[in-house]
């Protein structure tokens, strides 16, 4: 897997001359794309931003995960913990991170335990979100049960609701089998309403990079990433298109104007900021986070800077950080990851890596800083999140 970069991929001779050409004896052998690590010869200014200029709330992290999942669906309330509060706090203090939001806090006793271990033990440093209990989806009265579960979750300390892409891409009529359940399925209406009534923001992830919906072939700009994670592809099968997922999400936001939706990963369409802008204009109850998408924002720095100017009150700092998630360098929780985010937001540095990795993990390009002014930095770093969470920093 992972053949050759360049136009000659199919013949396997991208870097080699044709056998017939007389000069081919001095040509190098074909190079496997996974072994290609070009070093930039560009000499440009390099900033090192060790601490964020203002305190940070990281709105999108995964400190705990479900202890049992099947076919992309969390099936039990019990949690697995990816990092201890002590090891997280050490990085947080070094990087000026006031608080981390643990989106995958689960539900029932798993949620209560996560809140006790983090939020209650270290007040103001951790906030935990709840998640739907999809394992009860087949029970009669699920819509009402799920709304009541949100009320209970708030009593147990949850600050919001997290929706993984489970809804729309994994959850099926019989939970793990049958037809896919749509994001705007009316059985979830009481849940969205409960969040609005209880002032709990909904952090919703509904799609993925647009390249994941196209064939994993030589034209795919995320070929290596999909090659490394074939299960991330939503091309073919009975998967809806990216556009259909976004439309279903929009119908939910339209139907529940009193509920605040933070659409994760730059509205799940960071390749098309015009689309995200149109939806932000249409839906006053929509915000976005920037988790795991500085690779996208930073390769369109002029458009991104305008986007931050225009929507400065509705963009939340976030990383998708996962302690010990070394397999995914674009979201591994460590000092280097945060330094890259700060460099992107605070400097006008040019052409640097968007992830702490030898090879850019989401696509072979580099990014540019957008040099935000202090007033916008403060909003993005913590003010917008603090307002959504109803906390003070
Ligand atoms: Zn995430």
Short mmCIF file of C-alpha atoms and ligand atoms in Angstrom, two decimals:
data_model
loop_
_atom_site.label_atom_id
_atom_site.label_comp_id
_atom_site.label_asym_id
_atom_site.label_seq_id
_atom_site.Cartn_x
_atom_site.Cartn_y
_atom_site.Cartn_z
CA UNK A 1 0.00 0.00 0.00
CA UNK A 2 1.03 3.59 -0.36
CA UNK A 3 2.70 3.72 -3.74
CA UNK A 4 4.45 6.55 -5.37
CA UNK A 5 3.68 10.24 -5.38
CA UNK A 6 3.13 11.97 -8.67
CA UNK A 7 1.44 11.42 -11.95
CA UNK A 8 3.03 8.10 -12.89
CA UNK A 9 1.54 6.18 -9.97
CA UNK A 10 -0.31 3.57 -11.97
CA UNK A 11 2.74 2.50 -13.90
CA UNK A 12 4.84 2.51 -10.72
CA UNK A 13 7.43 4.68 -12.39
CA UNK A 14 6.75 8.12 -11.00
CA UNK A 15 10.38 9.06 -10.54
CA UNK A 16 11.96 6.73 -13.06
CA UNK A 17 12.52 7.43 -16.69
CA UNK A 18 11.02 4.99 -19.14
CA UNK A 19 13.22 1.93 -19.77
CA UNK A 20 13.58 2.94 -23.40
CA UNK A 21 15.07 6.34 -22.66
CA UNK A 22 18.88 6.35 -22.81
CA UNK A 23 19.32 8.60 -19.75
CA UNK A 24 17.36 6.28 -17.40
CA UNK A 25 20.43 4.59 -15.92
CA UNK A 26 21.11 7.69 -13.75
CA UNK A 27 17.53 8.02 -12.61
CA UNK A 28 16.66 7.14 -8.99
CA UNK A 29 14.52 4.15 -8.14
CA UNK A 30 10.79 4.73 -7.57
CA UNK A 31 10.15 6.01 -4.05
CA UNK A 32 7.32 4.81 -1.87
CA UNK A 33 5.15 7.74 -0.90
CA UNK A 34 5.17 6.71 2.78
CA UNK A 35 8.97 7.04 2.81
CA UNK A 36 8.99 10.51 1.27
CA UNK A 37 9.95 13.18 3.82
CA UNK A 38 11.00 16.30 1.94
CA UNK A 39 12.79 18.95 4.02
CA UNK A 40 11.72 22.49 3.23
CA UNK A 41 14.57 24.68 2.01
CA UNK A 42 12.61 27.82 2.77
CA UNK A 43 14.18 30.25 5.24
CA UNK A 44 11.39 32.11 7.00
CA UNK A 45 10.78 33.39 10.49
CA UNK A 46 9.97 30.72 13.11
CA UNK A 47 8.13 31.76 16.27
CA UNK A 48 7.97 29.55 19.31
CA UNK A 49 4.80 30.24 21.30
CA UNK A 50 5.18 28.34 24.51
CA UNK A 51 2.14 29.79 26.28
CA UNK A 52 -1.04 31.18 24.84
CA UNK A 53 -1.24 34.95 25.13
CA UNK A 54 -4.54 34.67 27.05
CA UNK A 55 -6.06 31.85 29.12
CA UNK A 56 -7.49 29.04 27.04
CA UNK A 57 -10.55 26.85 27.28
CA UNK A 58 -10.04 23.83 25.06
CA UNK A 59 -13.65 23.13 24.14
CA UNK A 60 -13.08 19.76 22.50
CA UNK A 61 -11.05 17.01 24.16
CA UNK A 62 -11.49 13.34 24.91
CA UNK A 63 -10.30 12.46 28.38
CA UNK A 64 -12.64 9.49 28.76
CA UNK A 65 -14.20 7.13 26.25
CA UNK A 66 -16.81 4.39 26.37
CA UNK A 67 -15.53 1.10 27.77
CA UNK A 68 -17.39 -0.81 25.05
CA UNK A 69 -18.33 0.18 21.51
CA UNK A 70 -19.53 -1.86 18.57
CA UNK A 71 -19.72 -0.70 14.96
CA UNK A 72 -19.12 2.89 16.04
CA UNK A 73 -21.79 2.87 18.75
CA UNK A 74 -21.08 3.28 22.46
CA UNK A 75 -22.97 0.55 24.24
CA UNK A 76 -22.20 0.96 27.95
CA UNK A 77 -22.07 3.91 30.36
CA UNK A 78 -18.75 2.79 31.90
CA UNK A 79 -15.74 4.93 31.05
CA UNK A 80 -12.12 4.30 30.23
CA UNK A 81 -9.82 7.14 31.28
CA UNK A 82 -7.05 8.20 28.93
CA UNK A 83 -5.15 10.51 31.27
CA UNK A 84 -4.99 11.28 34.99
CA UNK A 85 -5.93 14.78 36.18
CA UNK A 86 -2.34 15.28 37.41
CA UNK A 87 -0.69 14.58 34.06
CA UNK A 88 -3.24 16.73 32.22
CA UNK A 89 -2.89 19.63 34.67
CA UNK A 90 0.89 19.69 34.21
CA UNK A 91 0.51 20.34 30.47
CA UNK A 92 -2.42 22.72 31.04
CA UNK A 93 -0.43 24.86 33.46
CA UNK A 94 2.57 25.04 31.11
CA UNK A 95 0.38 25.99 28.14
CA UNK A 96 -1.94 28.48 29.89
CA UNK A 97 -4.97 26.21 29.51
CA UNK A 98 -7.49 27.22 32.11
CA UNK A 99 -9.93 24.39 31.39
CA UNK A 100 -10.49 21.34 29.24
CA UNK A 101 -13.93 20.22 28.10
CA UNK A 102 -14.17 16.44 28.07
CA UNK A 103 -16.87 15.90 25.46
CA UNK A 104 -17.10 12.12 25.74
CA UNK A 105 -18.30 11.87 29.32
CA UNK A 106 -20.89 9.20 28.60
CA UNK A 107 -24.09 8.90 30.59
CA UNK A 108 -25.58 7.43 33.78
CA UNK A 109 -23.03 6.19 36.29
CA UNK A 110 -20.13 6.60 33.86
CA UNK A 111 -20.89 10.31 33.55
CA UNK A 112 -21.27 10.78 37.30
CA UNK A 113 -17.93 9.08 37.87
CA UNK A 114 -16.13 11.22 35.26
CA UNK A 115 -17.57 14.41 36.79
CA UNK A 116 -16.44 13.33 40.25
CA UNK A 117 -12.92 12.40 39.13
CA UNK A 118 -12.25 15.58 37.13
CA UNK A 119 -14.78 18.44 37.37
CA UNK A 120 -15.51 18.19 41.08
CA UNK A 121 -11.97 17.30 42.14
CA UNK A 122 -10.41 20.21 40.19
CA UNK A 123 -13.03 22.91 40.08
CA UNK A 124 -12.89 25.18 37.05
CA UNK A 125 -10.28 23.06 35.26
CA UNK A 126 -12.48 20.37 33.70
CA UNK A 127 -16.02 20.38 32.28
CA UNK A 128 -17.72 17.18 31.19
CA UNK A 129 -20.42 16.65 28.55
CA UNK A 130 -22.96 13.85 28.42
CA UNK A 131 -23.85 11.66 25.43
CA UNK A 132 -27.04 9.91 24.30
CA UNK A 133 -27.61 6.34 25.45
CA UNK A 134 -28.08 4.77 22.05
CA UNK A 135 -28.21 1.31 23.61
CA UNK A 136 -31.75 2.24 24.77
CA UNK A 137 -32.82 3.42 21.32
CA UNK A 138 -35.18 0.45 20.83
CA UNK A 139 -36.98 0.90 24.14
CA UNK A 140 -40.54 2.18 23.90
CA UNK A 141 -40.69 5.82 24.86
CA UNK A 142 -37.01 6.40 23.99
CA UNK A 143 -37.58 10.05 22.91
CA UNK A 144 -38.94 10.94 26.36
CA UNK A 145 -36.41 8.74 28.19
CA UNK A 146 -33.56 10.43 26.36
CA UNK A 147 -34.85 13.91 27.21
CA UNK A 148 -35.15 12.87 30.87
CA UNK A 149 -31.62 11.46 30.73
CA UNK A 150 -30.37 14.92 29.70
CA UNK A 151 -32.09 16.44 32.74
CA UNK A 152 -30.52 13.80 34.98
CA UNK A 153 -27.12 14.35 33.34
CA UNK A 154 -27.29 18.04 34.19
CA UNK A 155 -28.10 17.18 37.79
CA UNK A 156 -25.06 14.88 37.72
CA UNK A 157 -22.87 17.78 36.56
CA UNK A 158 -22.87 17.59 32.74
CA UNK A 159 -22.33 20.98 31.04
CA UNK A 160 -23.57 20.07 27.57
CA UNK A 161 -24.41 17.27 25.17
CA UNK A 162 -21.96 15.69 22.75
CA UNK A 163 -23.12 14.09 19.52
CA UNK A 164 -20.48 11.96 17.81
CA UNK A 165 -20.86 11.18 14.13
CA UNK A 166 -22.55 8.01 15.39
CA UNK A 167 -25.80 9.82 14.57
CA UNK A 168 -26.03 9.93 10.80
CA UNK A 169 -23.19 7.54 10.01
CA UNK A 170 -23.34 4.55 12.42
CA UNK A 171 -26.57 4.33 14.42
CA UNK A 172 -29.07 2.07 12.66
CA UNK A 173 -32.71 1.18 13.23
CA UNK A 174 -31.75 -1.93 15.21
CA UNK A 175 -28.82 -0.04 16.75
CA UNK A 176 -26.04 -1.91 14.91
CA UNK A 177 -28.07 -3.19 11.94
CA UNK A 178 -30.83 -1.98 9.64
CA UNK A 179 -31.10 1.36 7.88
CA UNK A 180 -29.13 4.37 9.08
CA UNK A 181 -30.98 6.73 11.42
CA UNK A 182 -30.99 10.31 10.12
CA UNK A 183 -29.63 13.25 12.12
CA UNK A 184 -33.01 14.97 11.98
CA UNK A 185 -34.98 11.89 13.03
CA UNK A 186 -37.90 13.27 15.09
CA UNK A 187 -37.23 10.76 17.88
CA UNK A 188 -34.42 13.05 19.00
CA UNK A 189 -36.52 16.23 19.07
CA UNK A 190 -37.26 16.07 22.83
CA UNK A 191 -33.51 15.67 23.48
CA UNK A 192 -32.61 18.80 21.47
CA UNK A 193 -35.39 20.72 23.21
CA UNK A 194 -34.25 19.61 26.65
CA UNK A 195 -30.76 20.95 25.90
CA UNK A 196 -32.26 24.30 24.92
CA UNK A 197 -34.43 24.51 28.02
CA UNK A 198 -31.52 23.59 30.29
CA UNK A 199 -29.03 25.93 28.57
CA UNK A 200 -26.79 23.03 27.69
CA UNK A 201 -24.86 23.58 24.44
CA UNK A 202 -24.86 20.71 21.94
CA UNK A 203 -21.40 19.90 20.58
CA UNK A 204 -22.24 18.12 17.35
CA UNK A 205 -19.98 16.29 14.90
CA UNK A 206 -21.88 15.22 11.82
CA UNK A 207 -19.55 14.66 8.92
CA UNK A 208 -15.86 14.42 8.08
CA UNK A 209 -13.36 15.86 5.62
CA UNK A 210 -14.96 15.94 2.20
CA UNK A 211 -12.17 13.74 0.84
CA UNK A 212 -13.47 10.88 3.05
CA UNK A 213 -16.57 10.82 0.82
CA UNK A 214 -14.58 10.33 -2.39
CA UNK A 215 -12.69 7.22 -3.59
CA UNK A 216 -9.35 6.43 -1.90
CA UNK A 217 -7.37 6.77 -5.10
CA UNK A 218 -4.53 8.79 -6.59
CA UNK A 219 -6.72 11.89 -6.82
CA UNK A 220 -7.60 11.86 -3.13
CA UNK A 221 -5.76 14.61 -1.23
CA UNK A 222 -5.97 12.51 1.94
CA UNK A 223 -4.87 9.29 0.27
CA UNK A 224 -2.25 8.41 2.89
CA UNK A 225 -4.57 9.17 5.81
CA UNK A 226 -7.34 7.01 4.35
CA UNK A 227 -4.83 4.35 3.47
CA UNK A 228 -3.72 4.29 7.12
CA UNK A 229 -7.35 4.31 8.37
CA UNK A 230 -9.54 2.60 5.73
CA UNK A 231 -12.51 2.59 8.13
CA UNK A 232 -12.58 6.42 7.96
CA UNK A 233 -13.83 6.30 4.38
CA UNK A 234 -17.54 7.01 3.88
CA UNK A 235 -17.40 6.50 0.15
CA UNK A 236 -19.98 4.06 -1.21
CA UNK A 237 -22.16 1.68 0.81
CA UNK A 238 -25.35 3.26 2.14
CA UNK A 239 -23.60 6.31 3.56
CA UNK A 240 -25.28 9.66 2.92
CA UNK A 241 -23.30 12.35 1.13
CA UNK A 242 -21.60 15.15 3.04
CA UNK A 243 -24.23 17.54 1.63
CA UNK A 244 -27.09 15.33 2.87
CA UNK A 245 -25.57 15.18 6.37
CA UNK A 246 -25.19 18.96 6.47
CA UNK A 247 -28.76 19.50 5.27
CA UNK A 248 -30.14 17.13 7.94
CA UNK A 249 -28.12 18.97 10.60
CA UNK A 250 -29.46 22.29 9.29
CA UNK A 251 -33.03 21.06 9.63
CA UNK A 252 -32.32 20.22 13.29
CA UNK A 253 -30.90 23.70 13.95
CA UNK A 254 -33.89 25.29 12.20
CA UNK A 255 -36.37 23.24 14.24
CA UNK A 256 -34.71 24.04 17.59
CA UNK A 257 -33.84 27.74 17.55
CA UNK A 258 -33.57 27.88 21.35
CA UNK A 259 -30.83 25.24 21.41
CA UNK A 260 -27.19 26.31 20.93
CA UNK A 261 -25.33 24.03 18.52
CA UNK A 262 -21.53 24.16 18.46
CA UNK A 263 -20.79 22.42 15.18
CA UNK A 264 -17.38 20.85 15.68
CA UNK A 265 -14.47 20.87 13.24
CA UNK A 266 -15.39 24.28 11.75
CA UNK A 267 -18.97 23.33 11.05
CA UNK A 268 -17.74 20.04 9.59
CA UNK A 269 -16.87 21.73 6.32
CA UNK A 270 -13.59 23.58 6.78
CA UNK A 271 -12.71 23.04 3.12
CA UNK A 272 -15.60 25.34 2.19
CA UNK A 273 -15.74 28.34 4.50
CA UNK A 274 -18.31 29.95 2.23
CA UNK A 275 -20.72 27.13 3.07
CA UNK A 276 -19.95 27.45 6.79
CA UNK A 277 -20.45 31.23 6.60
CA UNK A 278 -23.81 30.87 4.86
CA UNK A 279 -24.99 28.53 7.59
CA UNK A 280 -23.70 30.78 10.38
CA UNK A 281 -25.66 33.62 8.72
CA UNK A 282 -28.79 31.46 8.50
CA UNK A 283 -28.66 30.01 12.02
CA UNK A 284 -28.04 32.42 14.91
CA UNK A 285 -28.00 29.37 17.24
CA UNK A 286 -24.90 27.94 15.53
CA UNK A 287 -21.24 28.32 16.57
CA UNK A 288 -18.18 26.37 15.46
CA UNK A 289 -15.01 25.01 17.00
CA UNK A 290 -11.66 24.64 15.20
CA UNK A 291 -10.66 21.20 16.51
CA UNK A 292 -8.31 19.19 14.30
CA UNK A 293 -8.84 21.62 11.42
CA UNK A 294 -5.97 24.10 11.59
CA UNK A 295 -4.54 22.05 8.73
CA UNK A 296 -7.49 23.24 6.66
CA UNK A 297 -7.77 26.79 8.02
CA UNK A 298 -4.04 27.36 7.79
CA UNK A 299 -3.76 26.44 4.12
CA UNK A 300 -6.29 29.18 3.26
CA UNK A 301 -4.98 31.85 5.64
CA UNK A 302 -6.47 34.86 3.87
CA UNK A 303 -9.96 33.40 3.77
CA UNK A 304 -9.56 32.03 7.30
CA UNK A 305 -8.51 35.41 8.70
CA UNK A 306 -11.62 37.04 7.19
CA UNK A 307 -13.73 34.22 8.64
CA UNK A 308 -12.31 34.85 12.13
CA UNK A 309 -12.94 38.59 11.75
CA UNK A 310 -16.54 38.15 10.74
CA UNK A 311 -17.48 35.35 13.17
CA UNK A 312 -15.18 36.28 16.06
CA UNK A 313 -18.02 35.83 18.59
CA UNK A 314 -18.90 32.33 17.37
CA UNK A 315 -15.57 30.49 17.00
CA UNK A 316 -14.30 28.38 19.91
CA UNK A 317 -10.75 27.22 20.51
CA UNK A 318 -10.56 23.43 20.43
CA UNK A 319 -8.10 20.70 19.51
CA UNK A 320 -9.77 17.26 19.77
CA UNK A 321 -6.84 16.47 22.07
CA UNK A 322 -6.66 12.88 23.25
CA UNK A 323 -4.12 11.94 25.95
CA UNK A 324 -1.68 9.32 24.60
CA UNK A 325 -3.43 9.41 21.23
CA UNK A 326 -0.08 9.00 19.48
CA UNK A 327 -1.68 7.31 16.52
CA UNK A 328 -3.31 10.62 15.58
CA UNK A 329 -0.58 13.29 15.77
CA UNK A 330 -3.03 16.05 14.76
CA UNK A 331 -4.84 15.54 18.06
CA UNK A 332 -2.34 14.06 20.50
CA UNK A 333 -2.49 15.85 23.85
CA UNK A 334 0.98 17.31 24.38
CA UNK A 335 2.90 20.60 24.56
CA UNK A 336 3.85 20.60 20.88
CA UNK A 337 0.25 20.33 19.70
CA UNK A 338 -0.81 23.43 21.62
CA UNK A 339 2.27 25.36 20.50
CA UNK A 340 1.24 24.77 16.87
CA UNK A 341 -2.32 26.02 17.51
CA UNK A 342 -0.97 29.13 19.25
CA UNK A 343 1.47 29.76 16.40
CA UNK A 344 -1.36 29.50 13.89
CA UNK A 345 -3.60 31.92 15.78
CA UNK A 346 -1.04 34.39 17.13
CA UNK A 347 1.68 34.76 14.45
CA UNK A 348 2.13 35.45 10.76
CA UNK A 349 4.69 32.64 10.42
CA UNK A 350 4.68 30.96 7.05
CA UNK A 351 4.73 27.37 5.87
CA UNK A 352 4.93 25.30 9.03
CA UNK A 353 3.62 21.89 10.07
CA UNK A 354 0.06 21.71 11.38
CA UNK A 355 0.74 18.61 13.50
CA UNK A 356 3.70 17.32 15.52
CA UNK A 357 4.57 14.58 13.03
CA UNK A 358 7.31 13.74 10.54
CA UNK A 359 4.76 13.48 7.74
CA UNK A 360 1.70 15.76 7.69
CA UNK A 361 -0.96 13.26 8.80
CA UNK A 362 -4.05 14.79 7.17
CA UNK A 363 -2.58 15.68 3.80
CA UNK A 364 0.78 16.78 2.43
CA UNK A 365 0.70 20.52 2.85
CA UNK A 366 1.82 23.12 5.38
CA UNK A 367 0.09 26.09 6.93
CA UNK A 368 0.37 29.85 7.56
CA UNK A 369 -0.42 31.83 10.71
CA UNK A 370 -3.34 34.27 10.76
CA UNK A 371 -1.98 36.71 13.35
CA UNK A 372 -5.22 37.52 15.16
CA UNK A 373 -5.46 40.77 17.13
CA UNK A 374 -5.76 40.54 20.92
CA UNK A 375 -9.49 41.27 21.03
CA UNK A 376 -10.29 38.31 18.75
CA UNK A 377 -7.74 36.06 20.42
CA UNK A 378 -9.41 36.60 23.80
CA UNK A 379 -12.80 35.70 22.37
CA UNK A 380 -11.57 32.60 20.59
CA UNK A 381 -9.30 31.41 23.39
CA UNK A 382 -11.89 31.59 26.15
CA UNK A 383 -14.61 34.25 26.06
CA UNK A 384 -16.87 32.49 23.55
CA UNK A 385 -16.52 29.13 25.31
CA UNK A 386 -17.05 30.66 28.74
CA UNK A 387 -20.31 32.19 27.51
CA UNK A 388 -21.47 28.86 26.04
CA UNK A 389 -20.59 27.00 29.23
CA UNK A 390 -21.86 29.79 31.54
CA UNK A 391 -18.63 29.92 33.47
CA UNK A 392 -16.14 32.64 34.30
CA UNK A 393 -12.44 32.40 33.54
ZN1 LIG B 1 -13.54 14.77 18.86
#
